[in-house]
């Protein structure tokens, strides 16, 4: 019984977290996170860990494991293809270093959409 | 005739299998070749320096810190543990050949009697056990500091790991599989960073090559924070959001066995500073 109620609590927390809009966790004002915020946050997308963003002055101390984000519209004219790459890039390349952000629920579907928009704008 | 033919074919198959089989030595040579290609300017002996070998400024800072290491007092605590007589009057020196000098580079080894990998920490605890003393807890600061001093007696010794016999090979292969398997929410294997992307940067941290990684432990991070090799395994696993294993688990010991074999022939640097 105790087990059941704790499962319910976990469920309630998970539902509450996934139902509402994407909020900044440690920001009391409840500001919605932009695609850029999610991409840069090292607890969220942490894209800068591997990708540089040459045209964004805030994108400092970026890694160089993966290609820089430039001319993304030309490189990924098909939005669905870019989204699939972020959702699970092992599909296109089994040896990739990139975490499967959708498949492993590192980001929510909504967060991935925001990141796709941001990355495509670069 | 038919039988002779099948025996002949069977022999051919065996020969083909031997040809395709990669021994630990083949693995090590293939890895050396890989690093020579992606890090052509790093001398083999410098792999022990890890990412420091790739960054002259960081190496210069390291050299000046190592002139007066901030962790001398910590290593002294380890020395006291090492020299303190057991209740029977003996000390740790009685358990190791050569009084414990230039021995640590032969660990881990595979013990056919017990059928498993024996790490240097296991040998320290076995010494306590044989002398009717209480063993030290794996992952404890005490065992870490004791190993830091005891390994300092082997500073400069060349890593000399042997993989002999099918059980030893199975432990080695198990450690190798662990190194190359993806795990955790972030889906990384050790090899994705330290084999495929060695020398590249994740944020501002440069990734060290795997060869040399097992030859310089324990480390003192940021001056005096003791980190053992298996403690580092746990940190890495937390970074990729995988569940870290227990200290001295069979998987970690096998992983340590595999990784140390890959550092074979390199001079140990123990203990060292890392930022």
Short mmCIF file of C-alpha atoms in Angstrom, two decimals:
data_model
loop_
_atom_site.label_atom_id
_atom_site.label_comp_id
_atom_site.label_asym_id
_atom_site.label_seq_id
_atom_site.Cartn_x
_atom_site.Cartn_y
_atom_site.Cartn_z
CA UNK A 1 0.00 0.00 0.00
CA UNK A 2 2.79 2.31 0.97
CA UNK A 3 4.48 1.37 -2.27
CA UNK A 4 1.37 2.14 -4.25
CA UNK A 5 1.02 5.61 -2.80
CA UNK A 6 4.64 6.43 -3.47
CA UNK A 7 4.23 5.31 -7.06
CA UNK A 8 1.20 7.60 -7.29
CA UNK A 9 3.22 10.49 -5.87
CA UNK A 10 5.96 9.91 -8.43
CA UNK A 11 3.36 9.76 -11.19
CA UNK A 12 1.76 12.98 -10.01
CA UNK A 13 5.12 14.74 -9.96
CA UNK A 14 6.02 13.44 -13.41
CA UNK A 15 2.65 14.49 -14.82
CA UNK A 16 2.85 17.91 -13.24
CA UNK A 17 6.35 18.38 -14.64
CA UNK A 18 5.43 17.32 -18.16
CA UNK A 19 2.02 18.99 -18.40
CA UNK A 20 2.96 22.59 -17.70
CA UNK A 21 4.99 24.88 -19.95
CA UNK A 22 8.77 24.52 -19.83
CA UNK A 23 9.92 26.48 -16.80
CA UNK A 24 13.33 27.48 -15.59
CA UNK A 25 13.95 25.22 -12.63
CA UNK A 26 15.79 27.62 -10.34
CA UNK A 27 14.13 30.81 -11.46
CA UNK A 28 11.31 31.86 -9.14
CA UNK A 29 9.73 34.08 -11.76
CA UNK A 30 8.77 30.98 -13.77
CA UNK A 31 10.18 32.39 -16.97
CA UNK A 32 9.71 30.09 -19.93
CA UNK A 33 12.92 28.70 -21.34
CA UNK A 34 13.71 29.53 -24.95
CA UNK A 35 15.23 27.03 -27.36
CA UNK A 36 18.52 28.84 -26.90
CA UNK A 37 18.28 28.58 -23.09
CA UNK A 38 17.66 24.85 -23.34
CA UNK A 39 20.47 24.38 -25.86
CA UNK A 40 23.01 26.23 -23.70
CA UNK A 41 21.96 24.94 -20.25
CA UNK A 42 24.43 22.24 -19.20
CA UNK A 43 21.67 20.37 -17.33
CA UNK A 44 19.43 20.39 -20.40
CA UNK A 45 20.68 20.27 -24.00
CA UNK A 46 24.28 21.15 -23.16
CA UNK A 47 24.87 21.44 -26.93
CA UNK A 48 27.95 23.61 -26.27
CA UNK A 49 29.66 20.63 -24.72
CA UNK A 50 30.38 19.43 -28.26
CA UNK A 51 29.14 22.09 -30.76
CA UNK A 52 30.42 25.64 -31.17
CA UNK A 53 27.99 28.43 -32.09
CA UNK A 54 30.33 30.85 -33.86
CA UNK A 55 27.74 33.59 -34.39
CA UNK A 56 26.57 33.79 -30.79
CA UNK A 57 28.84 35.80 -28.45
CA UNK A 58 27.27 34.09 -25.40
CA UNK A 59 28.34 30.66 -26.65
CA UNK A 60 31.71 30.64 -24.88
CA UNK A 61 33.92 27.68 -23.94
CA UNK A 62 32.26 25.42 -26.48
CA UNK A 63 33.65 22.00 -27.34
CA UNK A 64 34.81 20.77 -30.74
CA UNK A 65 33.72 17.12 -30.77
CA UNK A 66 30.90 17.82 -33.23
CA UNK A 67 30.43 20.25 -36.14
CA UNK A 68 29.76 23.93 -35.31
CA UNK A 69 26.22 25.27 -35.73
CA UNK A 70 26.50 27.34 -38.89
CA UNK A 71 24.34 27.45 -42.01
CA UNK A 72 21.98 24.99 -40.41
CA UNK A 73 19.10 25.77 -42.81
CA UNK A 74 21.35 24.81 -45.71
CA UNK A 75 22.66 21.72 -43.96
CA UNK A 76 19.20 20.63 -42.76
CA UNK A 77 16.56 22.09 -45.07
CA UNK A 78 14.22 19.34 -43.85
CA UNK A 79 13.16 20.22 -40.30
CA UNK A 80 12.00 16.64 -39.64
CA UNK A 81 15.49 15.35 -40.43
CA UNK A 82 17.11 17.76 -37.97
CA UNK A 83 14.56 16.83 -35.33
CA UNK A 84 15.22 13.12 -35.89
CA UNK A 85 18.94 13.77 -35.52
CA UNK A 86 18.40 15.37 -32.11
CA UNK A 87 15.80 12.79 -31.02
CA UNK A 88 18.12 9.82 -31.71
CA UNK A 89 21.19 10.38 -33.84
CA UNK A 90 22.29 6.73 -33.49
CA UNK A 91 19.67 5.97 -36.16
CA UNK A 92 21.69 7.84 -38.80
CA UNK A 93 25.10 6.91 -37.37
CA UNK A 94 25.44 4.05 -34.85
CA UNK A 95 28.90 5.29 -33.84
CA UNK A 96 27.79 8.84 -33.04
CA UNK A 97 28.86 10.50 -29.77
CA UNK A 98 25.57 12.43 -29.57
CA UNK A 99 23.13 11.51 -26.78
CA UNK A 100 19.64 10.46 -27.96
CA UNK A 101 17.78 13.43 -26.46
CA UNK A 102 14.28 12.20 -27.31
CA UNK A 103 14.68 8.44 -27.06
CA UNK A 104 16.30 8.67 -23.62
CA UNK A 105 14.02 11.52 -22.48
CA UNK A 106 16.89 13.86 -21.77
CA UNK A 107 14.62 16.61 -23.12
CA UNK A 108 10.83 16.62 -23.48
CA UNK A 109 9.26 16.59 -26.96
CA UNK A 110 8.31 20.23 -26.46
CA UNK A 111 11.85 21.16 -25.47
CA UNK A 112 13.20 19.35 -28.53
CA UNK A 113 10.86 21.38 -30.79
CA UNK A 114 12.19 24.62 -29.28
CA UNK A 115 15.80 23.47 -29.72
CA UNK A 116 15.13 22.44 -33.35
CA UNK A 117 13.77 25.92 -34.09
CA UNK A 118 16.76 27.54 -32.44
CA UNK A 119 19.37 25.35 -34.17
CA UNK A 120 17.69 25.80 -37.55
CA UNK A 121 17.89 29.57 -37.10
CA UNK A 122 21.70 29.47 -36.87
CA UNK B 1 38.59 -40.13 -47.01
CA UNK B 2 35.58 -38.08 -46.14
CA UNK B 3 36.64 -38.09 -42.50
CA UNK B 4 40.15 -36.97 -43.40
CA UNK B 5 38.73 -34.16 -45.44
CA UNK B 6 36.55 -32.95 -42.58
CA UNK B 7 39.51 -33.09 -40.17
CA UNK B 8 41.50 -31.09 -42.70
CA UNK B 9 38.68 -28.53 -43.01
CA UNK B 10 38.39 -28.40 -39.23
CA UNK B 11 42.08 -27.61 -38.97
CA UNK B 12 41.69 -24.86 -41.54
CA UNK B 13 38.88 -23.35 -39.49
CA UNK B 14 41.01 -23.38 -36.34
CA UNK B 15 43.82 -21.64 -38.21
CA UNK B 16 41.37 -19.07 -39.59
CA UNK B 17 40.03 -18.45 -36.09
CA UNK B 18 43.49 -17.85 -34.68
CA UNK B 19 44.12 -15.45 -37.52
CA UNK B 20 40.99 -13.45 -36.78
CA UNK B 21 41.41 -13.46 -33.01
CA UNK B 22 42.76 -10.23 -31.47
CA UNK B 23 45.03 -10.83 -28.48
CA UNK B 24 45.46 -8.20 -25.76
CA UNK B 25 48.76 -7.34 -27.42
CA UNK B 26 47.01 -6.86 -30.78
CA UNK B 27 44.46 -4.61 -29.05
CA UNK B 28 47.21 -2.51 -27.47
CA UNK B 29 49.12 -2.15 -30.74
CA UNK B 30 45.97 -1.21 -32.66
CA UNK B 31 45.17 1.42 -30.06
CA UNK B 32 48.72 2.84 -30.15
CA UNK B 33 48.42 3.11 -33.92
CA UNK B 34 45.09 4.90 -33.58
CA UNK B 35 46.49 7.48 -31.14
CA UNK B 36 49.61 8.02 -33.31
CA UNK B 37 47.23 8.97 -36.09
CA UNK B 38 44.96 11.33 -34.17
CA UNK B 39 47.63 12.74 -31.79
CA UNK B 40 50.78 12.61 -33.94
CA UNK B 41 52.77 15.02 -31.76
CA UNK B 42 52.46 13.15 -28.46
CA UNK B 43 55.35 10.89 -27.45
CA UNK B 44 54.27 7.46 -26.24
CA UNK B 45 55.82 7.91 -22.76
CA UNK B 46 53.79 11.12 -22.34
CA UNK B 47 50.44 9.32 -22.54
CA UNK B 48 50.77 8.93 -18.76
CA UNK B 49 50.29 12.70 -18.53
CA UNK B 50 46.80 12.40 -19.99
CA UNK B 51 45.41 15.69 -21.31
CA UNK B 52 48.48 17.52 -19.94
CA UNK B 53 50.50 15.99 -22.79
CA UNK B 54 48.28 17.91 -25.20
CA UNK B 55 48.59 21.33 -23.59
CA UNK B 56 52.08 22.80 -22.95
CA UNK B 57 50.75 25.60 -20.70
CA UNK B 58 48.84 23.18 -18.48
CA UNK B 59 51.90 20.89 -18.39
CA UNK B 60 54.11 23.80 -17.28
CA UNK B 61 51.69 24.62 -14.44
CA UNK B 62 51.61 20.95 -13.48
CA UNK B 63 55.42 20.76 -13.38
CA UNK B 64 55.64 23.73 -11.04
CA UNK B 65 52.92 22.31 -8.75
CA UNK B 66 54.66 18.92 -8.65
CA UNK B 67 57.90 20.56 -7.43
CA UNK B 68 56.16 21.15 -4.09
CA UNK B 69 53.07 18.94 -4.26
CA UNK B 70 50.21 20.26 -2.10
CA UNK B 71 49.37 16.67 -1.11
CA UNK B 72 52.64 15.75 0.68
CA UNK B 73 50.92 15.75 4.07
CA UNK B 74 48.18 13.46 2.76
CA UNK B 75 50.72 11.00 1.39
CA UNK B 76 52.44 11.17 4.81
CA UNK B 77 49.24 9.91 6.40
CA UNK B 78 49.47 6.98 3.99
CA UNK B 79 53.14 6.44 4.92
CA UNK B 80 52.23 6.24 8.62
CA UNK B 81 49.60 3.59 7.81
CA UNK B 82 52.16 1.68 5.75
CA UNK B 83 54.85 1.79 8.44
CA UNK B 84 52.65 1.21 11.49
CA UNK B 85 53.38 -2.30 12.86
CA UNK B 86 50.53 -4.82 13.02
CA UNK B 87 49.70 -6.40 16.37
CA UNK B 88 52.09 -9.24 15.48
CA UNK B 89 54.91 -6.76 14.93
CA UNK B 90 55.07 -7.15 11.13
CA UNK B 91 54.31 -4.36 8.65
CA UNK B 92 53.01 -4.15 5.07
CA UNK B 93 56.57 -4.57 3.79
CA UNK B 94 56.41 -8.23 4.87
CA UNK B 95 53.65 -8.93 2.32
CA UNK B 96 55.35 -7.57 -0.78
CA UNK B 97 58.50 -8.56 -2.54
CA UNK B 98 61.34 -6.05 -2.34
CA UNK B 99 59.68 -4.41 0.68
CA UNK B 100 56.97 -3.06 -1.61
CA UNK B 101 59.33 -1.13 -3.90
CA UNK B 102 58.63 -1.37 -7.65
CA UNK B 103 55.82 -3.87 -7.30
CA UNK B 104 52.61 -1.90 -7.96
CA UNK B 105 53.15 -1.86 -11.74
CA UNK B 106 52.40 -5.61 -11.80
CA UNK B 107 48.85 -5.02 -10.49
CA UNK B 108 46.13 -5.88 -11.24
CA UNK B 109 46.98 -9.49 -12.01
CA UNK B 110 44.73 -12.47 -12.58
CA UNK B 111 44.87 -15.04 -9.77
CA UNK B 112 44.04 -18.48 -11.16
CA UNK B 113 43.59 -19.84 -7.63
CA UNK B 114 40.66 -17.61 -6.77
CA UNK B 115 39.68 -17.15 -10.42
CA UNK B 116 39.57 -13.38 -10.38
CA UNK B 117 41.46 -10.14 -10.85
CA UNK B 118 43.48 -8.95 -7.86
CA UNK B 119 44.00 -5.20 -7.64
CA UNK B 120 46.72 -3.50 -5.63
CA UNK B 121 44.09 -2.47 -3.07
CA UNK B 122 43.05 -6.16 -2.82
CA UNK B 123 46.69 -7.04 -2.07
CA UNK B 124 46.88 -4.38 0.67
CA UNK B 125 43.73 -5.77 2.26
CA UNK B 126 44.96 -9.36 1.87
CA UNK B 127 48.05 -8.33 3.82
CA UNK B 128 45.88 -6.98 6.64
CA UNK B 129 43.78 -10.16 6.59
CA UNK B 130 46.80 -12.49 6.72
CA UNK B 131 48.07 -10.60 9.73
CA UNK B 132 44.75 -10.76 11.58
CA UNK B 133 44.08 -7.07 11.12
CA UNK B 134 40.78 -5.50 10.06
CA UNK B 135 40.55 -4.79 6.33
CA UNK B 136 40.05 -1.25 5.07
CA UNK B 137 36.86 -0.29 3.31
CA UNK B 138 37.05 0.01 -0.47
CA UNK B 139 36.52 3.60 -1.49
CA UNK B 140 37.60 4.88 1.92
CA UNK B 141 40.06 7.74 2.23
CA UNK B 142 42.22 5.56 4.46
CA UNK B 143 42.72 2.84 1.84
CA UNK B 144 43.18 5.53 -0.82
CA UNK B 145 45.92 7.30 1.13
CA UNK B 146 47.63 4.01 1.99
CA UNK B 147 47.62 3.07 -1.70
CA UNK B 148 48.91 6.56 -2.62
CA UNK B 149 51.98 6.07 -0.44
CA UNK B 150 52.46 2.40 -1.30
CA UNK B 151 52.23 3.17 -5.02
CA UNK B 152 54.67 6.06 -4.65
CA UNK B 153 57.26 3.33 -3.90
CA UNK B 154 56.70 2.19 -7.49
CA UNK B 155 56.87 5.64 -9.07
CA UNK B 156 58.64 5.24 -12.40
CA UNK B 157 58.18 1.46 -12.56
CA UNK B 158 57.05 0.29 -15.96
CA UNK B 159 53.52 -1.11 -16.05
CA UNK B 160 53.89 -4.84 -16.48
CA UNK B 161 50.53 -6.59 -16.76
CA UNK B 162 50.12 -10.18 -17.89
CA UNK B 163 47.05 -11.82 -19.42
CA UNK B 164 47.79 -15.54 -19.45
CA UNK B 165 45.29 -18.40 -19.67
CA UNK B 166 41.67 -18.50 -20.70
CA UNK B 167 40.18 -17.24 -17.41
CA UNK B 168 42.53 -14.24 -17.34
CA UNK B 169 41.62 -13.54 -20.94
CA UNK B 170 37.91 -13.74 -20.10
CA UNK B 171 38.38 -11.13 -17.32
CA UNK B 172 40.33 -8.93 -19.73
CA UNK B 173 37.62 -9.27 -22.40
CA UNK B 174 34.95 -8.47 -19.83
CA UNK B 175 36.77 -5.25 -18.89
CA UNK B 176 37.20 -4.40 -22.56
CA UNK B 177 33.49 -4.91 -23.23
CA UNK B 178 32.70 -2.60 -20.34
CA UNK B 179 34.98 0.10 -21.75
CA UNK B 180 33.36 -0.06 -25.17
CA UNK B 181 29.69 -0.41 -24.11
CA UNK B 182 27.30 2.51 -24.07
CA UNK B 183 25.38 3.19 -20.91
CA UNK B 184 23.54 5.84 -18.96
CA UNK B 185 20.88 8.30 -20.04
CA UNK B 186 23.50 10.15 -22.08
CA UNK B 187 24.43 6.88 -23.84
CA UNK B 188 28.22 7.16 -23.70
CA UNK B 189 30.84 4.44 -23.59
CA UNK B 190 34.25 5.25 -22.13
CA UNK B 191 35.65 4.75 -25.65
CA UNK B 192 33.48 7.38 -27.37
CA UNK B 193 35.32 10.11 -25.46
CA UNK B 194 38.73 8.60 -24.75
CA UNK B 195 39.30 6.57 -27.94
CA UNK B 196 37.22 8.15 -30.72
CA UNK B 197 37.51 11.75 -29.53
CA UNK B 198 40.77 11.86 -27.56
CA UNK B 199 42.40 15.29 -27.85
CA UNK B 200 39.12 17.04 -28.61
CA UNK B 201 37.37 19.37 -26.21
CA UNK B 202 34.16 18.94 -24.30
CA UNK B 203 33.47 22.51 -23.24
CA UNK B 204 36.96 23.60 -22.10
CA UNK B 205 38.11 20.15 -20.98
CA UNK B 206 40.42 18.24 -23.29
CA UNK B 207 39.83 14.48 -23.48
CA UNK B 208 42.77 12.25 -22.54
CA UNK B 209 43.73 9.12 -24.48
CA UNK B 210 42.97 5.79 -22.78
CA UNK B 211 46.57 4.56 -23.00
CA UNK B 212 48.29 5.97 -19.90
CA UNK B 213 45.03 6.52 -18.03
CA UNK B 214 45.55 3.68 -15.56
CA UNK B 215 49.22 4.43 -14.78
CA UNK B 216 49.02 7.48 -12.52
CA UNK B 217 46.65 6.75 -9.66
CA UNK B 218 45.61 7.88 -7.15
CA UNK B 219 45.31 11.53 -8.12
CA UNK B 220 44.97 14.51 -5.86
CA UNK B 221 42.49 16.81 -7.52
CA UNK B 222 42.60 20.54 -6.90
CA UNK B 223 45.47 19.96 -4.46
CA UNK B 224 44.41 17.54 -1.78
CA UNK B 225 41.18 15.83 -2.86
CA UNK B 226 42.09 12.16 -3.18
CA UNK B 227 40.54 10.35 -6.16
CA UNK B 228 41.30 6.70 -6.91
CA UNK B 229 40.98 5.12 -10.34
CA UNK B 230 37.74 3.39 -9.36
CA UNK B 231 36.53 6.62 -7.77
CA UNK B 232 37.11 8.23 -11.17
CA UNK B 233 35.11 5.44 -12.86
CA UNK B 234 32.22 6.37 -10.57
CA UNK B 235 32.50 10.08 -11.36
CA UNK B 236 32.53 9.37 -15.11
CA UNK B 237 29.48 7.15 -14.79
CA UNK B 238 27.62 9.86 -12.90
CA UNK B 239 28.59 12.34 -15.64
CA UNK B 240 26.91 10.17 -18.27
CA UNK B 241 23.97 9.63 -15.89
CA UNK B 242 24.63 5.91 -15.46
CA UNK B 243 24.38 4.13 -12.12
CA UNK B 244 27.93 3.86 -10.74
CA UNK B 245 29.03 0.41 -9.57
CA UNK B 246 30.44 -0.41 -6.14
CA UNK B 247 34.15 -0.01 -5.45
CA UNK B 248 35.96 -3.33 -5.90
CA UNK B 249 33.09 -4.80 -7.94
CA UNK B 250 34.16 -7.53 -10.33
CA UNK B 251 33.26 -5.33 -13.32
CA UNK B 252 35.40 -2.42 -12.09
CA UNK B 253 38.30 -4.73 -11.27
CA UNK B 254 38.11 -6.27 -14.74
CA UNK B 255 37.89 -2.79 -16.27
CA UNK B 256 40.98 -1.75 -14.30
CA UNK B 257 42.75 -4.92 -15.51
CA UNK B 258 41.96 -4.16 -19.16
CA UNK B 259 42.86 -0.46 -18.88
CA UNK B 260 46.11 -1.13 -17.05
CA UNK B 261 47.14 -3.64 -19.71
CA UNK B 262 46.68 -0.87 -22.28
CA UNK B 263 49.27 1.18 -20.35
CA UNK B 264 51.79 -1.68 -20.46
CA UNK B 265 55.40 -0.52 -20.73
CA UNK B 266 54.68 3.04 -19.60
CA UNK B 267 56.41 4.42 -16.49
CA UNK B 268 54.01 4.83 -13.58
CA UNK B 269 53.58 8.29 -12.08
CA UNK B 270 52.17 7.90 -8.61
CA UNK B 271 50.64 9.86 -7.08
CA UNK B 272 50.02 12.99 -9.13
CA UNK B 273 48.24 16.32 -9.10
CA UNK B 274 45.34 17.02 -11.41
CA UNK B 275 43.23 20.15 -11.51
#
